[in-house]
Tab-separated table of C-alpha atoms in Angstrom:
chain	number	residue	atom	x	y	z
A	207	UNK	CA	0.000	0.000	0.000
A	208	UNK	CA	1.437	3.690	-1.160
A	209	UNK	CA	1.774	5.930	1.932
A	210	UNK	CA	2.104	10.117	0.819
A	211	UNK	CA	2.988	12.460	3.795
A	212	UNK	CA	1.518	16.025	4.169
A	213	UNK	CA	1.883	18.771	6.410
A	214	UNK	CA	-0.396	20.443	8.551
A	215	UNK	CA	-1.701	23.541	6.813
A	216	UNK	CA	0.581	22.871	3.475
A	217	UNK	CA	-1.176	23.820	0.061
A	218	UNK	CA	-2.491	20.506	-1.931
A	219	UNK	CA	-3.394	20.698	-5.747
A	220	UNK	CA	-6.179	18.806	-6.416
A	221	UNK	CA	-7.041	16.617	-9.515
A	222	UNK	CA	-9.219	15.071	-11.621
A	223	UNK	CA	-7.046	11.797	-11.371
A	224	UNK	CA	-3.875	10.890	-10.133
A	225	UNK	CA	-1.233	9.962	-12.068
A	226	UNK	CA	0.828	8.095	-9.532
A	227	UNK	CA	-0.578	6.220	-5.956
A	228	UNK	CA	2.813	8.631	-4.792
A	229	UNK	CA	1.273	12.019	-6.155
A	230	UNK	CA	1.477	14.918	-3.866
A	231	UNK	CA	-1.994	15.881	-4.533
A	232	UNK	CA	-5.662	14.823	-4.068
A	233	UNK	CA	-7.437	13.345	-6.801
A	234	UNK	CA	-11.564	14.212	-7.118
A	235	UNK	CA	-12.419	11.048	-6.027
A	236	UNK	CA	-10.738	11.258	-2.512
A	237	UNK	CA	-11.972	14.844	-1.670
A	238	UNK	CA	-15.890	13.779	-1.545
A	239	UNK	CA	-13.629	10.551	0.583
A	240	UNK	CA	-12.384	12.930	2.737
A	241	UNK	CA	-15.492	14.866	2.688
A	242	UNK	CA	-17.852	12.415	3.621
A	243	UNK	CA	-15.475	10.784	6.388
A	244	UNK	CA	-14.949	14.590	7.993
A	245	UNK	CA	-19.266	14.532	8.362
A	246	UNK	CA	-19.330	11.504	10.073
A	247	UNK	CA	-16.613	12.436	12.400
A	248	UNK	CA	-17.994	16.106	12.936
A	249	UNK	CA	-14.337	17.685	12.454
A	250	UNK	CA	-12.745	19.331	9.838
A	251	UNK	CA	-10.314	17.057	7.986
A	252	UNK	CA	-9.170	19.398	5.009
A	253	UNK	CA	-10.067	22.947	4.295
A	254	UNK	CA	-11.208	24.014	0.262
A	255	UNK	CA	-8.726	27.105	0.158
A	256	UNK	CA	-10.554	26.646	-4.363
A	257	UNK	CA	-11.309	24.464	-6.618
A	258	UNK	CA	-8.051	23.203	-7.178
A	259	UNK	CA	-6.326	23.611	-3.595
A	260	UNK	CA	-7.275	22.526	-0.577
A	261	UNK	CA	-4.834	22.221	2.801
A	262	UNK	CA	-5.248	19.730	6.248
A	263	UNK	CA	-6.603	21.313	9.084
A	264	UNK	CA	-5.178	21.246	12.772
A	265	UNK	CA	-6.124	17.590	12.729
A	266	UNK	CA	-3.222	14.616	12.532
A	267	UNK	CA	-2.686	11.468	12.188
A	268	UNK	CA	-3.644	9.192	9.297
A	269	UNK	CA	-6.319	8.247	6.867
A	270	UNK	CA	-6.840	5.230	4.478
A	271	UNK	CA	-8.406	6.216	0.687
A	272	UNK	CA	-8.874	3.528	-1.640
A	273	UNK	CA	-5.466	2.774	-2.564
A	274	UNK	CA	-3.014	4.585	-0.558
A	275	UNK	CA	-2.560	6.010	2.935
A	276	UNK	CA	-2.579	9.496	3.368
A	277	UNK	CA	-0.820	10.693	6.801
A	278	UNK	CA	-1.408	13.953	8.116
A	279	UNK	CA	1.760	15.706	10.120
A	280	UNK	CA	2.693	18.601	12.013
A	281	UNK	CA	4.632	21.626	11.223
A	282	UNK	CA	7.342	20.931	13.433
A	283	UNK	CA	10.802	21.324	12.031
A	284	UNK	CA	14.466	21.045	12.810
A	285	UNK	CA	15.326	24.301	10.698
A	286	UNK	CA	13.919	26.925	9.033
A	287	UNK	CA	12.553	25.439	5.711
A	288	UNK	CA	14.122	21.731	6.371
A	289	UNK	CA	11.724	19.438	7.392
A	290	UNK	CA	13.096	15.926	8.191
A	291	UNK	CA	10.111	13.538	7.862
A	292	UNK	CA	11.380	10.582	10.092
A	293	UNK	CA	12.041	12.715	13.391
A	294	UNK	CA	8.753	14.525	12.568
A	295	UNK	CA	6.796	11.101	12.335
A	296	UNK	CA	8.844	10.188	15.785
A	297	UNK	CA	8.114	13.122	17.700
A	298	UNK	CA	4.587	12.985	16.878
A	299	UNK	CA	4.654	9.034	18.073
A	300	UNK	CA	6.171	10.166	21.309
A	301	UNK	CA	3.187	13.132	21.812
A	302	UNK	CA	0.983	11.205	21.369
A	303	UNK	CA	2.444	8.062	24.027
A	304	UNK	CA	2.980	10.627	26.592
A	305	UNK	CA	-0.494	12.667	26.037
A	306	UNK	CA	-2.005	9.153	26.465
A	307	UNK	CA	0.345	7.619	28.696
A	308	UNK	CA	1.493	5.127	26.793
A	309	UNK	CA	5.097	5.952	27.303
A	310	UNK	CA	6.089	2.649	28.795
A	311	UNK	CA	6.466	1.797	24.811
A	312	UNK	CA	8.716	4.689	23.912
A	313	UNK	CA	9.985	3.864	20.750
A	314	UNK	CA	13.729	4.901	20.766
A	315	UNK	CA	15.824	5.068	17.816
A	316	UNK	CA	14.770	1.197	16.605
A	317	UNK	CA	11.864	2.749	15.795
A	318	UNK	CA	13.273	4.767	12.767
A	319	UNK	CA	15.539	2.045	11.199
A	320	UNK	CA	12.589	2.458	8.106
A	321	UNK	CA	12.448	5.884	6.852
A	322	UNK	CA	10.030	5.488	4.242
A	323	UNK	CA	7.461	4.243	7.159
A	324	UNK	CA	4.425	5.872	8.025
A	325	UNK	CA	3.408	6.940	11.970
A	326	UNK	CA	1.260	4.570	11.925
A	327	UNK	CA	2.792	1.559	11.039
A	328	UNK	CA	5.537	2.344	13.870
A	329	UNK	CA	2.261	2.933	16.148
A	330	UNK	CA	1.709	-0.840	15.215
A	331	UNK	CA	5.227	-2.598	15.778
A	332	UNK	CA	5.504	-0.624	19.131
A	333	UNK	CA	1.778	-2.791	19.790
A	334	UNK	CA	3.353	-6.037	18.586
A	335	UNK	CA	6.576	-5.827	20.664
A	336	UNK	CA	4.584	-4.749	23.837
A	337	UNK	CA	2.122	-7.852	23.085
A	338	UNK	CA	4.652	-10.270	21.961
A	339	UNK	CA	6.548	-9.923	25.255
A	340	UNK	CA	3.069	-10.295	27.049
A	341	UNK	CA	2.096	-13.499	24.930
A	342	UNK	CA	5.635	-15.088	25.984
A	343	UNK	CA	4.290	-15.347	29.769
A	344	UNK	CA	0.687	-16.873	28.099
A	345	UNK	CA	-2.827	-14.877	27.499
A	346	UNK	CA	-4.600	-14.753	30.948
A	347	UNK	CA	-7.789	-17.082	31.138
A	348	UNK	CA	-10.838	-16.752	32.558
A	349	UNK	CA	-13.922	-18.248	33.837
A	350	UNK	CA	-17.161	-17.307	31.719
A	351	UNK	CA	-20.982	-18.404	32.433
A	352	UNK	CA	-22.068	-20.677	28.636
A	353	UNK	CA	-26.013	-21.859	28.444
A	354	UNK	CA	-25.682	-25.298	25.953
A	355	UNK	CA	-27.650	-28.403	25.367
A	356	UNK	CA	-25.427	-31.144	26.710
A	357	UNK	CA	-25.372	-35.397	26.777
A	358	UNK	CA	-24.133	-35.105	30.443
A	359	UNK	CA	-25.103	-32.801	33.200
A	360	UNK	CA	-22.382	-29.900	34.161
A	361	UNK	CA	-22.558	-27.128	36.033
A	362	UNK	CA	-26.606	-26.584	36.813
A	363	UNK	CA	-29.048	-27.540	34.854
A	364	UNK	CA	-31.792	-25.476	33.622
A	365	UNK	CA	-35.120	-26.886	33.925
A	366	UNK	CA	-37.436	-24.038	32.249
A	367	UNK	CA	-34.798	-24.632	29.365
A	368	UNK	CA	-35.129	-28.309	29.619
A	369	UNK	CA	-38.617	-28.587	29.252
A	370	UNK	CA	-38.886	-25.300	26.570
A	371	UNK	CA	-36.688	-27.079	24.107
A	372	UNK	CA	-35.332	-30.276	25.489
A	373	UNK	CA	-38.890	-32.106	26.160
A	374	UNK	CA	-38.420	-34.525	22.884
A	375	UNK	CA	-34.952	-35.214	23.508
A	376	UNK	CA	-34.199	-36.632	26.380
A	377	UNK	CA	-30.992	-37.246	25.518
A	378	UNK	CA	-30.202	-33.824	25.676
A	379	UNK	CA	-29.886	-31.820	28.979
A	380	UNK	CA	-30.124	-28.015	29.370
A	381	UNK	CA	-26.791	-27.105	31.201
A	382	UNK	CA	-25.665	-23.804	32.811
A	383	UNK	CA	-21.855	-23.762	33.467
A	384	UNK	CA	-18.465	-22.001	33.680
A	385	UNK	CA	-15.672	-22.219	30.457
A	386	UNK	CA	-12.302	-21.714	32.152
A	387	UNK	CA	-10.666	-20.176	28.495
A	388	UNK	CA	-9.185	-17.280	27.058
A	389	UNK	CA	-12.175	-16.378	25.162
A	390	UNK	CA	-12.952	-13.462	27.254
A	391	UNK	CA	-13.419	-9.335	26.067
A	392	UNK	CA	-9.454	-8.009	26.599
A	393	UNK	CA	-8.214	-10.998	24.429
A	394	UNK	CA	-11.106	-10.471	21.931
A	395	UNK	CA	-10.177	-6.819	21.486
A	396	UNK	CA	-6.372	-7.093	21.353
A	397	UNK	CA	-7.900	-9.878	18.481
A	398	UNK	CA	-9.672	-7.510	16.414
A	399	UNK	CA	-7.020	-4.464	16.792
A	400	UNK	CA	-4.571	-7.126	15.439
A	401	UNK	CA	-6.717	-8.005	12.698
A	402	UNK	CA	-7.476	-4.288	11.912
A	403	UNK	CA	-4.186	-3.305	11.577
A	404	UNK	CA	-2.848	-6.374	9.422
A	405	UNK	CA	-5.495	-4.524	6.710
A	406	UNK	CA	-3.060	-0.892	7.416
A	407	UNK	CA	-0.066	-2.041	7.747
A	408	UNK	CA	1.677	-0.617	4.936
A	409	UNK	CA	4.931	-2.274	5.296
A	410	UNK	CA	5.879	-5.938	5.555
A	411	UNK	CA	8.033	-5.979	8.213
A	412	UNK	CA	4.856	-4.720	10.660
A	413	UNK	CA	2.418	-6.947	8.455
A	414	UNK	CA	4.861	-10.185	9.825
A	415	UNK	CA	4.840	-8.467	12.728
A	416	UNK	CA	1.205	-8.909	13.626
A	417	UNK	CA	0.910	-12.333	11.661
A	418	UNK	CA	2.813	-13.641	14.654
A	419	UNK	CA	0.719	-12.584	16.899
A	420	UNK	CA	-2.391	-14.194	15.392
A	421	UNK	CA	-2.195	-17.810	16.054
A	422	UNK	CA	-1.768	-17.044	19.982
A	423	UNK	CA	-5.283	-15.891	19.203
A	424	UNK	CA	-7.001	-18.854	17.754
A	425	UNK	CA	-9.488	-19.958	20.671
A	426	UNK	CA	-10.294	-16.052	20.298
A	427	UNK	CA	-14.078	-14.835	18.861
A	428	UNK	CA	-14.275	-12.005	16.186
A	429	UNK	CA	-16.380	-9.603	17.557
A	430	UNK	CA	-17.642	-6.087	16.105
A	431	UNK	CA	-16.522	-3.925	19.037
A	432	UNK	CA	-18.429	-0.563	19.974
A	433	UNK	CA	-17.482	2.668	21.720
A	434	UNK	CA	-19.254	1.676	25.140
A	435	UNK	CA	-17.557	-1.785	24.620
A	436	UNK	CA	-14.445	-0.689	24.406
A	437	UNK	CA	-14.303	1.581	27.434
A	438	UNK	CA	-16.323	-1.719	29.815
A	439	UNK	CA	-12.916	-3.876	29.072
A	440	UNK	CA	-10.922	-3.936	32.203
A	441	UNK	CA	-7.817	-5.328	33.642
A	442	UNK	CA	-7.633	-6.656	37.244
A	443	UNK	CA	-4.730	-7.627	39.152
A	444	UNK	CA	-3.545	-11.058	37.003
A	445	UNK	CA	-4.092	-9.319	33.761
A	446	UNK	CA	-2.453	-6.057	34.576
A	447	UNK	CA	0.570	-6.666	32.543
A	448	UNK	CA	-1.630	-6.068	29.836
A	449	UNK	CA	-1.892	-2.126	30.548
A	450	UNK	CA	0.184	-1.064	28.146
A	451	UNK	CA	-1.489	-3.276	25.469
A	452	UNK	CA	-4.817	-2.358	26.325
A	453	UNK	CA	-4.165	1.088	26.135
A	454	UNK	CA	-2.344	1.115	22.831
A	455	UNK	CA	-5.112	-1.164	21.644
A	456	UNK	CA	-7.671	1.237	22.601
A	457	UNK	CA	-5.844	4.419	20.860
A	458	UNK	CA	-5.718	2.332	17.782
A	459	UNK	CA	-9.551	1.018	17.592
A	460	UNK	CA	-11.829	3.855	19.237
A	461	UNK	CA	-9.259	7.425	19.426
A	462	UNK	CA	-9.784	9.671	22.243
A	463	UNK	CA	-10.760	12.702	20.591
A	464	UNK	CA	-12.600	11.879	16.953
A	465	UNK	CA	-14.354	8.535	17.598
A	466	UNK	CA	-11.172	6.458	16.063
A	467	UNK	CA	-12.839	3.743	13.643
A	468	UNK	CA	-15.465	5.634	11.106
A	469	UNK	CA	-17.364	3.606	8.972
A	470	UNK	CA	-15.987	1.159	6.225
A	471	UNK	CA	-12.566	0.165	5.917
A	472	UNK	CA	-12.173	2.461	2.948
A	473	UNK	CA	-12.706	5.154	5.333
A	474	UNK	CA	-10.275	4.384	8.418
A	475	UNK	CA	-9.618	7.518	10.203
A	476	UNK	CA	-7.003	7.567	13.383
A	477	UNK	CA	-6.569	11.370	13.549
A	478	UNK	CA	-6.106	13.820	16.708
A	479	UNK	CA	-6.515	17.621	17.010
A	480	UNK	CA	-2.869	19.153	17.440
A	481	UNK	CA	-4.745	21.471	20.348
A	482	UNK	CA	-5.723	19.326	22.353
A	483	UNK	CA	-2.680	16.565	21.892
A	484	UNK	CA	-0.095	19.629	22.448
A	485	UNK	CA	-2.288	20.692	25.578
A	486	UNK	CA	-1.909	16.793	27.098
A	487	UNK	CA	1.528	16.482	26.176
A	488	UNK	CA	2.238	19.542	27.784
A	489	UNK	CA	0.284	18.849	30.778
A	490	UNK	CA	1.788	15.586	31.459
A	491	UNK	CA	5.289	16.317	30.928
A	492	UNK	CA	4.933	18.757	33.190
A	493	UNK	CA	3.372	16.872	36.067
A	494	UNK	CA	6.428	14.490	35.640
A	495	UNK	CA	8.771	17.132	35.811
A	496	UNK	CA	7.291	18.828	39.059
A	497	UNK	CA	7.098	15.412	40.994
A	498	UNK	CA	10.244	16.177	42.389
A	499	UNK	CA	9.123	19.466	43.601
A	500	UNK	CA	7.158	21.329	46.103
A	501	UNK	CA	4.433	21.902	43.331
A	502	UNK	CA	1.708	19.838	42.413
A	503	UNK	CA	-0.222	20.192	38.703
A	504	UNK	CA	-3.809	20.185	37.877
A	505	UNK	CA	-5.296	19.219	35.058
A	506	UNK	CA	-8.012	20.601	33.352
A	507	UNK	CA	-9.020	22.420	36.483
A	508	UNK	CA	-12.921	22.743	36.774
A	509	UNK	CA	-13.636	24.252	40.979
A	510	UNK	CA	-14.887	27.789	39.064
A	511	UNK	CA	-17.004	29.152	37.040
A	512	UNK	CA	-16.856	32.710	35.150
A	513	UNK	CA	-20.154	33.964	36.253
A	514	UNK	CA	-23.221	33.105	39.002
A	515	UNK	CA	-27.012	34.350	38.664
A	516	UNK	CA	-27.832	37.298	41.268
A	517	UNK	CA	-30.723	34.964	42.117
A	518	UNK	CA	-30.803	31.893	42.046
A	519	UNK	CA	-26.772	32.091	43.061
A	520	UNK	CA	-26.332	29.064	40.366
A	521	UNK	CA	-22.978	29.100	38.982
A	522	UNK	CA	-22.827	29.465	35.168
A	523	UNK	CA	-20.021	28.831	32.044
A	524	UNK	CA	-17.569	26.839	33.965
A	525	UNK	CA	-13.648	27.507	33.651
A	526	UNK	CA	-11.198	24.923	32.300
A	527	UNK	CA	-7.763	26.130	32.102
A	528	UNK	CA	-5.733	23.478	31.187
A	529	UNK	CA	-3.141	23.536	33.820
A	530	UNK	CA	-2.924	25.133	37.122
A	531	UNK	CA	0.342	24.504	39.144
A	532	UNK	CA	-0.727	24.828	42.778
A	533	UNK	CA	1.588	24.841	46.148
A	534	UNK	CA	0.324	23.739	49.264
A	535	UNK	CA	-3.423	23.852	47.237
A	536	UNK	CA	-2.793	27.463	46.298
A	537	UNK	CA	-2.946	28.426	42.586
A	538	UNK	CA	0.700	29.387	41.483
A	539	UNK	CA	0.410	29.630	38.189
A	540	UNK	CA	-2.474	29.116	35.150
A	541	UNK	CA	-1.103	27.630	32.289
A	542	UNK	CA	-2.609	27.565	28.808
A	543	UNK	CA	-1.691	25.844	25.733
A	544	UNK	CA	-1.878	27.038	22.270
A	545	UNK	CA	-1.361	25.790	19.155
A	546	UNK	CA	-0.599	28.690	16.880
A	547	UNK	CA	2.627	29.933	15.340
A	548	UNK	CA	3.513	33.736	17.280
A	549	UNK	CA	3.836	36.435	14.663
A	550	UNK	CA	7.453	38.254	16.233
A	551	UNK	CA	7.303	40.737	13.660
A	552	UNK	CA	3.536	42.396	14.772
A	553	UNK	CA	3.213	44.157	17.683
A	554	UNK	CA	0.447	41.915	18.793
A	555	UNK	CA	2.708	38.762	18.196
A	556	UNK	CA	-0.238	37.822	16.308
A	557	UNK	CA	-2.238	36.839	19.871
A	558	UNK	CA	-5.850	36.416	19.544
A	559	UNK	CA	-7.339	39.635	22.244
A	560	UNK	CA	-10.281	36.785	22.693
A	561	UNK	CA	-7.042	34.074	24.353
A	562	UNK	CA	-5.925	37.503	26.696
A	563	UNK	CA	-9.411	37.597	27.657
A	564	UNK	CA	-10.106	34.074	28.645
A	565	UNK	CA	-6.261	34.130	30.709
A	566	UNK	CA	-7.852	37.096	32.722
A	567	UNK	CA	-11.224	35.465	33.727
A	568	UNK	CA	-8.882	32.804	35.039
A	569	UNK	CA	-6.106	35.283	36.716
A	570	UNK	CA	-9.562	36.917	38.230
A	571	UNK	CA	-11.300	33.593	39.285
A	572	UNK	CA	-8.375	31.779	40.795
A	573	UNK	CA	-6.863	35.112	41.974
A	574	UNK	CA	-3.231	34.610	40.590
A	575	UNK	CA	-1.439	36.790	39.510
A	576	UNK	CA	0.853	34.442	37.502
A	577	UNK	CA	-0.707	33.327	34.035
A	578	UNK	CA	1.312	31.682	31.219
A	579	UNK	CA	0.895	31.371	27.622
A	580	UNK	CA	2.657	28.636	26.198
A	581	UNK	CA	2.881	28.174	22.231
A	582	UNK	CA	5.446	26.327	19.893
A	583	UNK	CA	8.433	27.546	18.689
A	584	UNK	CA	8.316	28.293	14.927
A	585	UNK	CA	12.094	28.537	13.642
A	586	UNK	CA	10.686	30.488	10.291
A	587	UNK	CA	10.294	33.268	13.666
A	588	UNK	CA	14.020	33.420	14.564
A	589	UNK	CA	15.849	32.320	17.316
A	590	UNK	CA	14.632	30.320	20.535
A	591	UNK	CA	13.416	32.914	23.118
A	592	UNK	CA	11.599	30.695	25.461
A	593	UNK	CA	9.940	34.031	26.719
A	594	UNK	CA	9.016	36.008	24.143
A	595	UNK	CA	7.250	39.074	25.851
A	596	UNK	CA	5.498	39.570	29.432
A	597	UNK	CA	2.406	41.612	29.575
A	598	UNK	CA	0.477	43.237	32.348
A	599	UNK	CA	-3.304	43.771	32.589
A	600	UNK	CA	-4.640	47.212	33.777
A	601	UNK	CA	-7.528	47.440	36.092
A	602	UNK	CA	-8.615	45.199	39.355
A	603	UNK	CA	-6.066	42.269	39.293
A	604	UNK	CA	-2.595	43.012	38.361
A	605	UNK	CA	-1.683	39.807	36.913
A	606	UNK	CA	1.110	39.230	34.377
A	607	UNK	CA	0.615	37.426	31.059
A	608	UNK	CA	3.907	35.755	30.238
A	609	UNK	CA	4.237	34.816	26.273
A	610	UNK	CA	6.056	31.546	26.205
A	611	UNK	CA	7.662	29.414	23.092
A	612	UNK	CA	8.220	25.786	23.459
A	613	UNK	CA	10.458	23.787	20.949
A	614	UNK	CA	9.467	20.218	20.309
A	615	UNK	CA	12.525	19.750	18.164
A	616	UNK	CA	14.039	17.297	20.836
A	617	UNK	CA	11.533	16.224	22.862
A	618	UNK	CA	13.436	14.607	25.703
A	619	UNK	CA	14.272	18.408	27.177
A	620	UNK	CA	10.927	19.484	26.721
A	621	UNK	CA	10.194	19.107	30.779
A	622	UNK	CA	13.236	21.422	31.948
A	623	UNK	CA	12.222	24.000	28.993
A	624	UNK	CA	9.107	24.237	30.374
A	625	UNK	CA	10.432	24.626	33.861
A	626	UNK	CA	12.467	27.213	33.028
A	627	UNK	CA	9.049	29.047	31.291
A	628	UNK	CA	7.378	28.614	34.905
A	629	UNK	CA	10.790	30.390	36.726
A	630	UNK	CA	10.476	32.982	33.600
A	631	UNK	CA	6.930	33.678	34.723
A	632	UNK	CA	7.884	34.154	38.348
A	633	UNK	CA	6.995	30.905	39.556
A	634	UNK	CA	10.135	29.560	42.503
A	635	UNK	CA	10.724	25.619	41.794
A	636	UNK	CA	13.570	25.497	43.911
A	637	UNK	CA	12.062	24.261	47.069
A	638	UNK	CA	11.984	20.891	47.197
A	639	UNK	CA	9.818	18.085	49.228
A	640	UNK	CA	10.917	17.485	52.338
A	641	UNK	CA	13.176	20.115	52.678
């Protein structure tokens, strides 16, 4: 299967046919595709800039057309107008395991030994190694209730059954009883993501991959899994080692943000809005880089709201910043994520005034006077400033707006960079637990 590579935002001709599966463009045919898949997902996959060029919108990730898989990346690169397309494709991987913490299978540099592979099929061989060395210690069994017409009695027999549908054949007997197997709903839907992703797989190394994994899977039903199935299947204490499996499983079948598996198989979508994965990437990088500290992090903080009604005194429009570092359960800091490119050359930097409004409803609400704007670096913007301006807002609360950058060129440093934002902003990490 022919994999093409875009970039988030980047111009696309568009065609009546393609000449090549490799074409750089979008033929007729897989606009109304991509059309039709972006109504049943209720997000915008592409925007029609004309008739002839359209561009992706802030969604990533991949999507499978008739004959080729189309993979949607972000505009992250290592210099100003070089893009390299493997450590793109690996940074994204490693967002997206740490947003969803999934980074017990970081993938390392094993993981770009193929540079002509997709995301997604390195998504996939990170799920068979962390299942293969799960399957080496068995698949976990357990007991499930069967109803069955047997020659000998076992477990408790049924006598309404019996006499329904047994009353003629006495040779029969109604039985209800426990299987002791491994037919059971985590091994059926590490099953079907297998089988799903043997149809992706673009590349043969991951397509072996996964057909060793299959045959461990034999006593296993197909099932047609659903949303609400999906979130039921749970691990207990014997099948915990399965965690990381699950979880990967789970990112590949449903997605957390777009509803993951949409419609036919000429319509696979796996795609996730580069706002909200920066904001959880962010958010838990920085959690893991504050354990160590006096500081605690809060995610998606919901205790206030922006308004309350004079008379009934019922709170209204609830705020959600998405990160509020807190000492001793006292707001520090409000951080917010955005992901937009600064403009260094405006006076504005190109900030929305609606974002500066929304940072001082929170400054106000959670009286702080320490509010952070973090966005990502853009090298076409110049050098690495890590704080590119601090701002102060006039009136009641004196709280300071600090502008922040974030690189994601090398993603290992990302949790001191954004340390060093917080101690830009005013915010003292030095005090450790327990000291």
């Amino acid at each position: 299967m022919s994999l093409v590579s875009f970039r988030e935002y980047e111009r696309i001709p568009v065609v009546e046919a393609l000449s090549l599966a490799t074409e750089r463009a979008f033929s007729v045919a897989e606009i109304n595709q991509l059309d039709g898949l972006a109504a049943r997902l209720h997000i915008p996959v592409i925007e029609h800039l004309s008739r002839t060029r359209v561009r992706p919108a802030q969604y990533v990730g991949a999507v499978h057309l008739a004959n080729r898989t189309v993979e949607f990346l972000p505009k992250i690169e290592h210099r100003e107008g070089v893009s390299d397309l493997p450590a793109v494709r690996h940074n994204l991987l490693r967002m997206l395991l740490v947003a969803y913490d999934l980074d017990g299978a970081t993938p390392g540099k094993a993981a770009l030994e193929k540079a002509n592979d997709g995301w997604l099929d390195l998504l996939m061989r990170l799920f068979c190694r962390a299942l293969a060395d799960q399957l080496r210690r068995g698949l976990i069994r357990r007991y499930r209730e069967e109803c069955d017409d047997l020659q000998m009695v076992r477990g408790q027999m049924q006598i309404e059954e019996q006499l329904r549908r047994n009353l003629v054949h006495r040779e029969r007997t109604a039985c209800a009883f426990d299987e002791f197997d491994e037919d059971h709903a985590l091994n059926q839907l590490l099953r079907v993501a297998i089988v799903r992703m043997l149809r992706l797989a673009s590349n043969n190394t991951t397509q072996q991959a996964l057909r060793e994994l299959l045959p461990a899977f034999e006593g296993v039903s197909d099932i047609v899994p659903t949303s609400g199935w999906l979130a039921r299947v749970t691990l207990d204490r014997i099948s915990e080692r399965f965690d990381l499996c699950l979880g990967m499983a789970r990112l590949f079948l449903q997605g957390t943000t777009t509803g993951l598996y949409a419609g036919e198989q000429s319509s696979f979508a796996l795609l996730f809005d580069m706002n909200d994965l920066f904001e959880r990437f962010v958010a838990r990088t920085l959690r893991r880089e504050l354990r160590k500290s006096a500081c605690e992090v809060s995610i998606q903080d919901c205790r206030h709201h922006l308004v309350r009604d004079r008379e009934s005194s019922q709170r209204l429009f609830r705020l959600r910043p998405d990160i509020v570092v807190l000492k001793g359960g006292l707001p520090l800091c409000v951080v917010d994520t955005k992901w937009k490119r600064l403009s260094p050359d405006e006076r504005k930097l190109g900030i929305a005034q609606g974002d500066l409004y929304q940072m001082l409803a929170y400054a106000e609400s959670y009286d702080c006077g320490a509010i952070l704007l973090i966005y990502p670096w853009d090298p076409a913007g110049g050098e690495h400033l890590s704080l590119r301006r601090r701002l102060v807002f006039h009136g009641g609360k004196r709280a300071t707006v600090s502008i922040g950058e974030l690189s994601l060129q090398d993603l290992s440093g990302v949790g001191s960079r954004l340390a060093d934002l917080l101690e830009g902003a005013g915010i003292n990490l030095a005090e450790e637990v327990g000291a």
